[in-house]
Coordinates of C-alpha atoms (C1' of nucleotides) in Angstrom, one line a residue:
Chain E
M1441 CA -60.4 -167.2 43.6
K1442 CA -57.9 -169.6 45.1
K1443 CA -54.2 -169.0 45.4
L1444 CA -52.5 -169.2 42.1
G1445 CA -50.3 -172.0 43.3
A1446 CA -49.9 -174.5 40.5
R1447 CA -46.2 -175.2 40.7
H1448 CA -46.6 -177.8 38.0
E1449 CA -44.3 -177.4 35.1
N1450 CA -45.7 -178.6 31.8
L1451 CA -43.5 -180.8 29.6
D1452 CA -43.5 -178.4 26.7
F1453 CA -42.0 -175.8 29.0
K1454 CA -39.1 -178.1 30.0
V1455 CA -38.6 -179.2 26.4
Y1456 CA -38.6 -175.5 25.5
G1457 CA -35.8 -174.8 27.9
K1458 CA -33.8 -177.8 26.8
L1459 CA -34.0 -176.9 23.2
K1460 CA -33.1 -173.4 23.9
S1461 CA -29.9 -174.3 25.5
M1462 CA -29.2 -176.9 22.9
I1463 CA -29.4 -174.2 20.3
V1464 CA -27.5 -171.6 22.2
D1465 CA -24.8 -174.1 23.0
R1466 CA -24.6 -175.1 19.3
R1467 CA -25.5 -178.7 20.0
L1468 CA -28.0 -178.1 17.3
E1469 CA -26.3 -176.3 14.5
P1470 CA -27.8 -173.4 12.5
G1471 CA -29.4 -174.7 9.3
D1472 CA -30.0 -178.2 10.7
K1473 CA -33.4 -179.6 10.1
I1474 CA -35.2 -180.7 13.2
L1475 CA -36.5 -184.2 13.0
Q1476 CA -39.4 -184.3 15.4
E1477 CA -39.7 -188.0 15.8
K1478 CA -36.0 -188.4 16.4
L1479 CA -35.7 -185.4 18.7
A1480 CA -38.8 -186.4 20.7
R1481 CA -37.4 -189.9 21.3
E1482 CA -34.1 -188.3 22.2
L1483 CA -35.7 -186.1 24.8
G1484 CA -38.0 -188.9 26.0
V1485 CA -41.3 -187.1 25.1
S1486 CA -43.9 -187.4 22.4
R1487 CA -44.2 -185.0 19.5
T1488 CA -47.0 -183.0 21.0
P1489 CA -45.0 -181.1 23.6
L1490 CA -42.1 -180.9 21.3
M1491 CA -44.3 -179.2 18.7
C1492 CA -45.4 -176.6 21.2
A1493 CA -41.9 -175.9 22.3
L1494 CA -40.8 -175.5 18.7
K1495 CA -43.7 -173.1 18.0
K1496 CA -42.6 -170.9 20.9
L1497 CA -39.0 -171.0 19.7
E1498 CA -40.3 -170.0 16.3
Q1499 CA -41.8 -166.8 17.7
E1500 CA -38.4 -166.1 19.3
K1501 CA -36.8 -166.6 15.9
L1502 CA -34.5 -169.3 17.2
V1503 CA -36.0 -171.7 14.8
R1504 CA -37.7 -171.3 11.4
A1505 CA -40.9 -173.1 10.5
V1506 CA -41.7 -173.9 6.9
P1507 CA -45.3 -175.1 6.8
R1508 CA -45.2 -178.5 5.2
R1509 CA -41.5 -179.0 5.5
G1510 CA -40.5 -178.8 9.2
F1511 CA -38.5 -176.7 11.6
Y1512 CA -34.9 -175.6 11.0
V1513 CA -32.5 -174.2 13.5
R1514 CA -32.2 -170.5 12.7
L1515 CA -29.2 -168.9 11.2
F1516 CA -28.7 -165.3 11.8
T1517 CA -27.5 -162.9 9.2
R1518 CA -25.1 -160.0 9.9
E1519 CA -28.0 -157.7 9.5
E1520 CA -30.0 -159.4 12.3
V1521 CA -27.1 -159.3 14.7
L1522 CA -26.7 -155.6 14.1
E1523 CA -30.5 -155.1 14.5
A1524 CA -30.3 -156.9 17.8
F1525 CA -27.6 -154.5 18.9
E1526 CA -29.7 -151.6 17.8
L1527 CA -32.5 -152.9 19.9
R1528 CA -30.3 -153.4 22.9
E1529 CA -29.2 -149.9 22.5
V1530 CA -32.7 -148.5 23.2
L1531 CA -34.0 -151.3 25.4
E1532 CA -31.1 -151.6 27.8
G1533 CA -31.0 -147.8 27.7
L1534 CA -34.5 -147.8 29.0
A1535 CA -33.6 -150.5 31.6
A1536 CA -30.7 -148.3 32.8
R1537 CA -33.0 -145.3 33.1
R1538 CA -35.6 -147.3 35.0
A1539 CA -32.9 -148.7 37.2
A1540 CA -31.6 -145.3 38.1
E1541 CA -35.1 -144.1 38.9
S1542 CA -35.9 -146.9 41.3
I1543 CA -32.6 -148.1 42.8
S1544 CA -32.2 -148.7 46.5
P1545 CA -29.1 -148.1 48.5
A1546 CA -28.5 -151.8 48.9
E1547 CA -28.9 -152.4 45.1
A1548 CA -26.5 -149.5 44.5
E1549 CA -24.0 -151.2 46.7
T1550 CA -24.4 -154.5 44.8
L1551 CA -24.1 -152.6 41.5
R1552 CA -20.9 -150.9 42.5
G1553 CA -19.5 -154.3 43.3
F1554 CA -19.4 -155.3 39.7
F1555 CA -16.0 -155.1 37.9
R1556 CA -14.3 -154.4 41.3
D1557 CA -13.0 -157.5 42.9
A1558 CA -11.6 -159.5 40.1
D1559 CA -8.4 -159.0 38.1
F1560 CA -9.1 -158.4 34.5
S1561 CA -5.5 -158.0 33.3
D1562 CA -4.9 -158.7 29.7
G1563 CA -4.3 -162.4 29.7
A1564 CA -6.8 -164.7 28.0
E1565 CA -8.1 -165.8 31.4
G1566 CA -8.6 -162.2 32.4
I1567 CA -10.7 -161.5 29.3
R1568 CA -12.8 -164.6 30.0
R1569 CA -13.4 -163.4 33.5
Y1570 CA -14.3 -160.0 32.2
A1571 CA -16.7 -161.4 29.7
D1572 CA -18.5 -163.4 32.4
E1573 CA -18.7 -160.4 34.6
D1574 CA -20.1 -158.4 31.7
R1575 CA -22.9 -160.8 31.2
R1576 CA -23.7 -160.9 35.0
F1577 CA -23.6 -157.1 35.0
H1578 CA -26.1 -156.7 32.2
R1579 CA -28.3 -159.4 33.6
Y1580 CA -28.4 -157.5 36.9
L1581 CA -29.1 -154.3 35.1
I1582 CA -32.1 -155.8 33.4
E1583 CA -33.2 -157.2 36.7
L1584 CA -33.1 -153.8 38.3
G1585 CA -34.7 -151.8 35.5
G1586 CA -36.5 -154.5 33.5
F1587 CA -40.1 -154.6 34.6
G1588 CA -42.4 -157.1 33.1
L1589 CA -42.7 -156.5 29.4
L1590 CA -39.2 -155.2 28.9
R1591 CA -37.7 -158.2 30.6
D1592 CA -39.8 -160.5 28.6
I1593 CA -38.8 -158.9 25.4
L1594 CA -35.1 -159.1 26.3
E1595 CA -35.4 -162.7 27.4
N1596 CA -38.0 -164.0 25.0
Y1597 CA -36.4 -162.6 21.9
N1598 CA -33.1 -163.6 23.3
I1599 CA -31.6 -160.5 21.9
I1600 CA -28.5 -161.0 24.0
T1601 CA -28.0 -164.5 22.6
V1602 CA -28.6 -163.3 19.1
S1603 CA -26.0 -160.7 19.5
G1604 CA -23.8 -163.3 21.0
C1605 CA -23.4 -164.8 17.6
A1606 CA -20.7 -162.3 16.9
D1607 CA -18.1 -163.8 19.1
D1608 CA -14.6 -162.6 18.9
M1609 CA -12.8 -162.5 22.3
E1610 CA -15.1 -164.7 24.3
G1611 CA -18.1 -163.0 22.9
L1612 CA -16.9 -159.5 23.5
V1613 CA -17.0 -157.0 20.7
R1614 CA -14.5 -154.5 22.2
H1615 CA -11.6 -154.9 24.5
P1616 CA -12.1 -154.5 28.3
R1617 CA -9.7 -151.5 28.4
E1618 CA -12.2 -149.7 26.2
T1619 CA -15.4 -150.8 27.8
L1620 CA -14.4 -150.9 31.5
P1621 CA -14.6 -147.1 31.9
E1622 CA -18.0 -147.1 30.2
H1623 CA -19.2 -149.8 32.5
E1624 CA -17.9 -147.8 35.5
A1625 CA -19.6 -144.6 34.3
L1626 CA -22.9 -146.5 33.8
I1627 CA -22.7 -148.0 37.2
E1628 CA -22.1 -144.7 38.8
A1629 CA -24.9 -143.0 36.9
I1630 CA -27.4 -145.6 38.0
A1631 CA -26.1 -146.0 41.5
S1632 CA -26.2 -142.3 42.1
G1633 CA -29.8 -142.1 40.7
R1634 CA -29.4 -140.1 37.5
P1635 CA -31.8 -141.6 35.0
E1636 CA -31.1 -139.3 32.0
Q1637 CA -27.4 -139.8 32.4
A1638 CA -27.7 -143.5 32.9
E1639 CA -29.7 -143.9 29.7
K1640 CA -27.3 -141.7 27.8
V1641 CA -24.3 -143.7 28.9
A1642 CA -25.9 -147.0 28.3
R1643 CA -26.9 -146.1 24.8
R1644 CA -23.5 -144.7 24.0
H1645 CA -22.0 -147.9 25.3
F1646 CA -24.1 -150.1 23.0
H1647 CA -23.8 -147.7 20.1
R1648 CA -20.0 -147.9 20.2
S1649 CA -20.1 -151.6 20.3
R1650 CA -22.5 -151.7 17.4
Q1651 CA -20.2 -149.4 15.4
Q1652 CA -17.3 -151.7 16.2
L1653 CA -19.3 -154.7 15.2
L1654 CA -20.2 -153.0 12.0
R1655 CA -16.5 -152.4 11.2
D1656 CA -15.7 -156.0 12.1
L1657 CA -18.4 -157.4 9.8
K1658 CA -17.3 -155.1 7.0
R1659 CA -13.7 -156.3 7.4
E1660 CA -14.8 -159.9 7.6
R1661 CA -16.9 -159.5 4.4
R1662 CA -13.9 -158.0 2.6
A1663 CA -11.8 -160.9 3.7
G1664 CA -14.1 -163.8 2.9
P1665 CA -17.8 -163.9 2.6
R1666 CA -19.4 -166.5 5.0
R1667 CA -23.0 -167.2 5.8
S1668 CA -23.2 -166.4 9.4
G1669 CA -21.4 -164.5 12.1
T1670 CA -19.8 -167.7 13.4
A1671 CA -18.2 -170.7 11.8
R1672 CA -20.2 -173.8 11.6
G1673 CA -17.6 -175.9 13.4
G1674 CA -18.6 -178.6 15.9
A1675 CA -19.1 -177.9 19.6
P1676 CA -15.7 -177.3 21.2
G1677 CA -15.7 -179.6 24.3
P1678 CA -17.9 -178.4 27.1
A1679 CA -19.6 -175.7 25.1
A1680 CA -19.6 -172.5 27.2
K1681 CA -22.8 -170.6 27.3
R1682 CA -22.4 -167.6 25.2
A1683 CA -24.4 -164.4 25.5
G1684 CA -23.3 -161.4 23.6
G1685 CA -21.1 -159.1 25.6
S1686 CA -20.8 -155.5 24.7
Chain B
M276 CA -32.2 -175.5 -1.8
K277 CA -35.6 -175.3 -3.5
K278 CA -37.7 -172.2 -3.6
L279 CA -39.3 -171.6 -0.2
G280 CA -42.7 -171.7 -1.7
A281 CA -44.9 -173.4 0.7
R282 CA -47.9 -171.2 0.7
H283 CA -49.7 -173.6 2.9
E284 CA -51.1 -172.0 6.1
N285 CA -51.3 -174.3 9.1
L286 CA -54.5 -174.5 11.1
D287 CA -52.9 -173.2 14.3
F288 CA -51.9 -170.1 12.4
K289 CA -55.4 -169.4 11.3
V290 CA -56.8 -170.1 14.8
Y291 CA -54.2 -167.8 16.2
G292 CA -55.4 -165.0 14.0
K293 CA -59.0 -165.6 14.8
L294 CA -58.4 -165.8 18.5
K295 CA -56.3 -162.6 18.4
S296 CA -59.1 -160.7 16.8
M297 CA -61.6 -162.2 19.1
I298 CA -59.6 -160.9 22.1
V299 CA -58.9 -157.5 20.6
D300 CA -62.6 -157.0 19.6
R301 CA -63.6 -158.1 23.1
R302 CA -65.6 -161.1 21.9
L303 CA -63.7 -162.9 24.6
E304 CA -63.7 -160.8 27.7
P305 CA -60.7 -160.3 30.0
G306 CA -60.7 -162.7 32.8
D307 CA -62.8 -165.3 30.9
K308 CA -61.6 -168.9 31.2
I309 CA -61.0 -170.5 27.8
L310 CA -62.7 -173.8 27.5
Q311 CA -60.6 -175.7 25.0
E312 CA -63.1 -178.3 23.9
K313 CA -65.9 -175.8 23.5
L314 CA -63.8 -173.2 21.7
A315 CA -62.3 -175.9 19.5
R316 CA -65.8 -177.1 18.5
E317 CA -66.8 -173.5 17.9
L318 CA -63.9 -172.9 15.6
G319 CA -64.3 -176.3 13.9
V320 CA -60.9 -177.6 14.8
S321 CA -59.5 -180.1 17.3
R322 CA -57.7 -179.1 20.5
T323 CA -54.2 -179.6 19.1
P324 CA -54.0 -176.5 16.9
L325 CA -56.0 -174.6 19.4
M326 CA -53.4 -175.4 22.1
C327 CA -50.6 -174.2 19.8
A328 CA -52.4 -170.9 19.1
L329 CA -53.0 -170.4 22.8
K330 CA -49.4 -171.0 23.6
K331 CA -48.4 -168.4 21.1
L332 CA -50.9 -165.9 22.5
E333 CA -49.5 -166.6 25.9
Q334 CA -46.1 -165.5 24.8
E335 CA -47.7 -162.3 23.6
K336 CA -49.4 -161.8 26.9
L337 CA -52.8 -161.8 25.4
V338 CA -53.8 -164.9 27.4
R339 CA -52.5 -166.2 30.7
A340 CA -51.7 -169.9 31.1
V341 CA -52.0 -171.5 34.5
P342 CA -50.5 -175.0 34.3
R343 CA -53.1 -177.5 35.4
R344 CA -55.9 -175.0 35.3
G345 CA -56.2 -173.6 31.8
F346 CA -56.0 -170.5 29.8
Y347 CA -57.5 -167.2 30.7
V348 CA -58.0 -164.1 28.6
R349 CA -55.6 -161.6 29.9
L350 CA -56.6 -158.5 31.9
F351 CA -54.1 -155.7 31.8
T352 CA -53.3 -153.6 34.8
R353 CA -52.7 -149.9 34.7
E354 CA -49.0 -150.6 35.3
E355 CA -48.8 -152.7 32.2
V356 CA -50.5 -150.1 30.1
L357 CA -48.0 -147.6 31.3
E358 CA -45.2 -150.0 30.6
A359 CA -46.4 -150.5 27.1
F360 CA -46.3 -146.8 26.5
E361 CA -42.8 -146.6 27.9
L362 CA -41.8 -149.2 25.5
R363 CA -43.4 -147.5 22.6
E364 CA -41.5 -144.4 23.6
V365 CA -38.2 -146.1 22.9
L366 CA -39.2 -148.5 20.2
E367 CA -41.1 -146.1 18.0
G368 CA -38.4 -143.6 18.7
L369 CA -36.0 -146.1 17.2
A370 CA -38.4 -146.7 14.3
A371 CA -38.6 -143.0 13.7
R372 CA -34.8 -142.7 13.6
R373 CA -34.5 -145.6 11.3
A374 CA -37.2 -144.2 9.0
A375 CA -35.4 -140.9 8.8
E376 CA -32.1 -142.6 8.0
S377 CA -33.5 -144.6 5.1
I378 CA -36.5 -142.7 3.7
S379 CA -36.9 -142.2 0.0
P380 CA -38.4 -139.2 -1.7
A381 CA -41.5 -141.1 -2.6
E382 CA -42.0 -142.3 0.9
A383 CA -41.4 -138.8 2.2
E384 CA -44.3 -137.7 0.0
T385 CA -46.6 -140.4 1.3
L386 CA -45.6 -139.5 4.9
R387 CA -46.3 -135.8 4.3
G388 CA -49.8 -136.8 3.1
F389 CA -50.8 -137.9 6.5
F390 CA -53.1 -135.6 8.5
R391 CA -53.4 -133.4 5.5
D392 CA -56.5 -134.1 3.5
A393 CA -59.1 -134.8 6.1
D394 CA -61.0 -132.4 8.3
F395 CA -60.3 -133.0 11.9
S396 CA -62.5 -130.3 13.4
D397 CA -63.7 -130.9 16.9
G398 CA -66.8 -132.9 16.3
A399 CA -67.0 -136.5 17.5
E400 CA -66.7 -137.7 13.9
G401 CA -63.6 -135.5 13.4
I402 CA -62.0 -137.1 16.4
R403 CA -62.8 -140.5 15.1
R404 CA -61.2 -139.7 11.8
Y405 CA -58.2 -138.4 13.5
A406 CA -57.9 -141.5 15.7
D407 CA -58.0 -143.7 12.5
E408 CA -55.4 -141.5 10.8
D409 CA -53.2 -141.7 13.9
R410 CA -53.2 -145.5 13.8
R411 CA -52.5 -145.5 10.0
F412 CA -49.7 -143.1 10.5
H413 CA -48.0 -145.0 13.3
R414 CA -48.4 -148.2 11.3
Y415 CA -46.8 -146.6 8.3
L416 CA -44.0 -145.3 10.5
I417 CA -43.3 -148.8 11.8
E418 CA -43.4 -150.0 8.2
L419 CA -40.7 -147.4 7.3
G420 CA -38.4 -147.8 10.2
G421 CA -39.4 -151.2 11.6
F422 CA -37.0 -153.7 10.2
G423 CA -37.4 -157.4 11.1
L424 CA -37.0 -157.7 14.9
L425 CA -38.4 -154.4 15.8
R426 CA -41.5 -154.9 13.8
D427 CA -42.0 -158.3 15.3
I428 CA -41.7 -157.0 18.8
L429 CA -44.2 -154.2 18.1
E430 CA -46.6 -156.6 16.4
N431 CA -46.1 -159.7 18.4
Y432 CA -46.3 -158.1 21.8
N433 CA -49.2 -156.2 20.5
I434 CA -48.0 -153.3 22.4
I435 CA -50.3 -151.0 20.5
T436 CA -53.3 -153.0 21.4
V437 CA -52.2 -153.2 25.0
S438 CA -51.9 -149.5 25.1
G439 CA -55.2 -149.3 23.4
C440 CA -56.9 -150.6 26.6
A441 CA -56.7 -147.0 27.8
D442 CA -59.4 -145.7 25.6
D443 CA -60.9 -142.3 26.2
M444 CA -61.7 -140.4 23.0
E445 CA -61.8 -143.3 20.6
G446 CA -58.6 -144.6 22.0
L447 CA -56.7 -141.3 22.0
V448 CA -55.0 -140.2 25.1
R449 CA -54.7 -136.6 24.2
H450 CA -56.8 -134.2 22.1
P451 CA -55.9 -133.8 18.4
R452 CA -55.2 -130.1 18.9
E453 CA -52.4 -131.1 21.2
T454 CA -51.0 -134.0 19.2
L455 CA -51.4 -132.7 15.6
P456 CA -48.5 -130.3 15.8
E457 CA -46.4 -133.1 17.3
H458 CA -47.3 -135.4 14.4
E459 CA -46.5 -132.7 11.9
A460 CA -43.1 -132.1 13.5
L461 CA -42.4 -135.8 13.5
I462 CA -43.4 -136.1 9.8
E463 CA -41.2 -133.2 8.9
A464 CA -38.2 -134.6 10.8
I465 CA -38.5 -138.0 9.2
A466 CA -39.3 -136.7 5.7
S467 CA -36.4 -134.3 5.7
G468 CA -34.1 -137.1 6.8
R469 CA -33.0 -135.9 10.3
P470 CA -32.7 -139.1 12.4
E471 CA -31.7 -137.5 15.7
Q472 CA -34.5 -135.0 15.5
A473 CA -37.0 -137.6 14.5
E474 CA -36.2 -139.8 17.4
K475 CA -36.3 -136.9 19.8
V476 CA -39.7 -135.7 18.6
A477 CA -41.2 -139.2 18.6
R478 CA -40.0 -139.9 22.1
R479 CA -41.3 -136.6 23.4
H480 CA -44.6 -137.4 21.7
F481 CA -45.0 -140.7 23.5
H482 CA -43.6 -139.3 26.7
R483 CA -46.2 -136.6 26.9
S484 CA -49.0 -139.1 26.1
R485 CA -47.7 -141.4 28.9
Q486 CA -47.6 -138.5 31.3
Q487 CA -51.2 -137.7 30.4
L488 CA -52.2 -141.3 30.8
L489 CA -50.6 -141.3 34.2
R490 CA -52.6 -138.3 35.2
D491 CA -55.8 -139.9 33.8
L492 CA -55.2 -143.1 35.7
K493 CA -54.5 -141.4 38.9
R494 CA -57.6 -139.4 38.6
E495 CA -59.6 -142.5 37.7
R496 CA -58.1 -144.3 40.7
R497 CA -59.2 -141.4 43.0
A498 CA -62.7 -141.5 41.5
G499 CA -63.4 -145.2 41.7
P500 CA -61.0 -148.2 41.7
R501 CA -61.6 -150.6 38.8
R502 CA -59.7 -153.6 37.7
S503 CA -58.8 -152.8 34.2
G504 CA -58.4 -149.8 31.9
T505 CA -61.7 -150.4 30.3
A506 CA -65.1 -151.4 31.6
R507 CA -66.3 -155.0 31.2
G508 CA -69.5 -154.1 29.3
G509 CA -70.7 -156.2 26.4
A510 CA -69.5 -155.5 22.9
P511 CA -71.3 -152.4 21.5
G512 CA -72.7 -153.5 18.2
P513 CA -70.0 -154.0 15.5
A514 CA -67.1 -153.8 17.8
A515 CA -64.6 -151.5 16.3
K516 CA -61.0 -152.5 16.2
R517 CA -59.1 -150.5 18.7
A518 CA -55.4 -149.9 18.7
G519 CA -54.0 -147.4 21.1
G520 CA -53.5 -143.9 19.7
S521 CA -51.1 -141.6 21.2
Chain K
dA199 C1' -24.6 -191.2 -18.3
dA200 C1' -27.9 -187.5 -17.2
dA201 C1' -32.3 -186.4 -16.7
dG202 C1' -36.9 -187.5 -15.8
dT203 C1' -40.7 -190.5 -13.7
dG204 C1' -43.1 -193.0 -10.3
dA205 C1' -43.5 -196.0 -6.5
dA206 C1' -41.7 -196.6 -1.7
dT207 C1' -40.6 -194.4 2.4
dA208 C1' -40.6 -190.9 5.8
dA209 C1' -42.3 -186.7 8.0
dT210 C1' -45.7 -183.4 8.9
dG211 C1' -50.4 -181.7 10.5
dT212 C1' -54.3 -182.8 12.9
dA213 C1' -57.7 -185.7 15.4
dT214 C1' -58.5 -188.7 18.9
dG215 C1' -57.9 -191.4 23.1
dC216 C1' -56.6 -191.9 27.9
dA217 C1' -54.7 -191.1 32.5
dA218 C1' -54.1 -187.7 36.0
dA219 C1' -55.6 -183.6 38.0
dA220 C1' -59.1 -180.1 39.0
dT221 C1' -63.8 -178.7 39.5
dT222 C1' -68.5 -179.4 40.7
dC223 C1' -72.2 -181.1 43.2
dG224 C1' -74.7 -183.6 46.3
dC225 C1' -74.5 -185.5 50.8
dT226 C1' -73.4 -185.7 55.6
dT227 C1' -72.6 -183.4 59.9
dA228 C1' -72.5 -179.9 63.3
Chain Q
dT1337 C1' -78.5 -173.5 57.4
dA1338 C1' -73.5 -173.2 56.7
dA1339 C1' -69.4 -175.8 56.5
dG1340 C1' -66.9 -179.9 55.4
dC1341 C1' -66.2 -184.1 52.8
dG1342 C1' -66.1 -187.4 48.9
dA1343 C1' -67.8 -189.2 44.6
dA1344 C1' -69.0 -187.9 39.8
dT1345 C1' -67.9 -185.0 36.1
dT1346 C1' -65.1 -182.1 33.5
dT1347 C1' -60.8 -180.6 31.8
dT1348 C1' -56.2 -180.6 31.0
dG1349 C1' -51.7 -182.7 29.4
dC1350 C1' -49.7 -185.9 26.8
dA1351 C1' -49.3 -190.0 23.7
dT1352 C1' -50.7 -192.1 19.8
dA1353 C1' -53.0 -192.9 15.3
dC1354 C1' -53.9 -191.7 10.7
dA1355 C1' -54.3 -189.1 6.4
dT1356 C1' -51.8 -186.0 3.5
dT1357 C1' -47.8 -184.1 1.7
dA1358 C1' -42.8 -184.1 1.0
dT1359 C1' -38.6 -186.7 0.1
dT1360 C1' -36.0 -190.5 -1.5
dC1361 C1' -34.5 -193.9 -4.6
dA1362 C1' -34.6 -197.3 -7.9
dC1363 C1' -35.8 -197.5 -12.7
dT1364 C1' -36.8 -196.1 -17.3
dT1365 C1' -35.8 -193.3 -21.3
dT1366 C1' -33.3 -190.4 -24.4

DNA sequence: AAAGTGAATAATGTATGCAAAATTCGCTTA
DNA sequence: TAAGCGAATTTTGCATACATTATTCACTTT
């Protein structure tokens, strides 16, 4: 068997990536019908690779396929956002455990670097920086503890993004002053190689965020019932990539 | 918005199902290259829906796609089987918790019916019956506690099937006399509505199976290194549908 | 004017066609 | 005879074509 070189990237793969970011960045709005011909022309490809990409996105629940009608950009319900958080609770809990089991001294050092340098004082800019750091941190955590299948699930199902639909505070559910100590405890548990503790802390972290989200949604519901976690408004300038912070 | 009727089932969906069962039943052997033209003719469709189906199966890791080369039936490594078990540990743990949170009296009755009627004495036939019951039980558990995303993950990624590649004893990892009490404890925890307990018991159940599997695999490795969890031998008569028991 | 009807239009699902890449196979050469 | 090379064949990736089904819109009817 020859080397599995094959660095070629099929068109449907590229289209898949483009579409994904278009959806995440809200350049395609939830509920929108996807006109294949138009989109294909827009992307400069034929309908064949576009179809493939859409089918993949369907499996990830980012679009909805209705047999003889077409594809629609998915619109997440409150329940689904909460479900996603529930899944993150156990999946990132597992990732934290695995990370703690296998962490190297160098990785521990990198991990301890998170939330250290920057200044996260209360200003809006500080919160933004914190939210970014939060995302980087969780991505690194998944990198550390997310072996094949787990990483795929977390990436493919785009659970993070799904959760991200609940975006107060730059996508954060709770204020940094509340979550920073939890992050620090999680970092320490992993870096010092205590799997049980790491999983426990990670799960508690997500559990609390989920509870907060639940309260938020209930309050929002009482205030004024809307369809989705986020308003439908157009893309605000250079749409920042959102990915649900905890 | 009209009713979302549309009972039409696209060809790629049917092909997807057919292929899936062909892989699970080992009518397509791991490592085999998939010749699109041939398979398409065999299934009586063109290559277009076949491609779509294959792409979906690729996401589920049942086939491997190499860009300019083609699709290959996937072959699972020991590590992946163990990973799958690790995931079942947390995911079915979550399902058990959810089930305990929301179970109705009628469902509790159904649940308590599992592992009750039949005779699982030690004969080979008894073990087979037990393995079947085990699969039904876990499927029902997922039905109870597996809301949308969780169910999709468990079904789509076919984690059960993946795990099923480790098949001693009709697909069981441990002997009924060891797992029956665990199943009974799990049933009782869920049926009596104790979420924490249910999750704990479920996780311990899978954890133990994983440990056993780990031992088995180590032993097998010492004995004689093989590529996959299962031998490559031809399909034995009416290939029984396997789905990893715990 | 509102509702219903049917032709015109558009969009989907699938098959087919074609160029580019990979594989195979026979031939040459050492 | 084994290894190396190049043409022939196969196969993939993508575009396009076409039939079927959905949607739209003008028109009739009550």
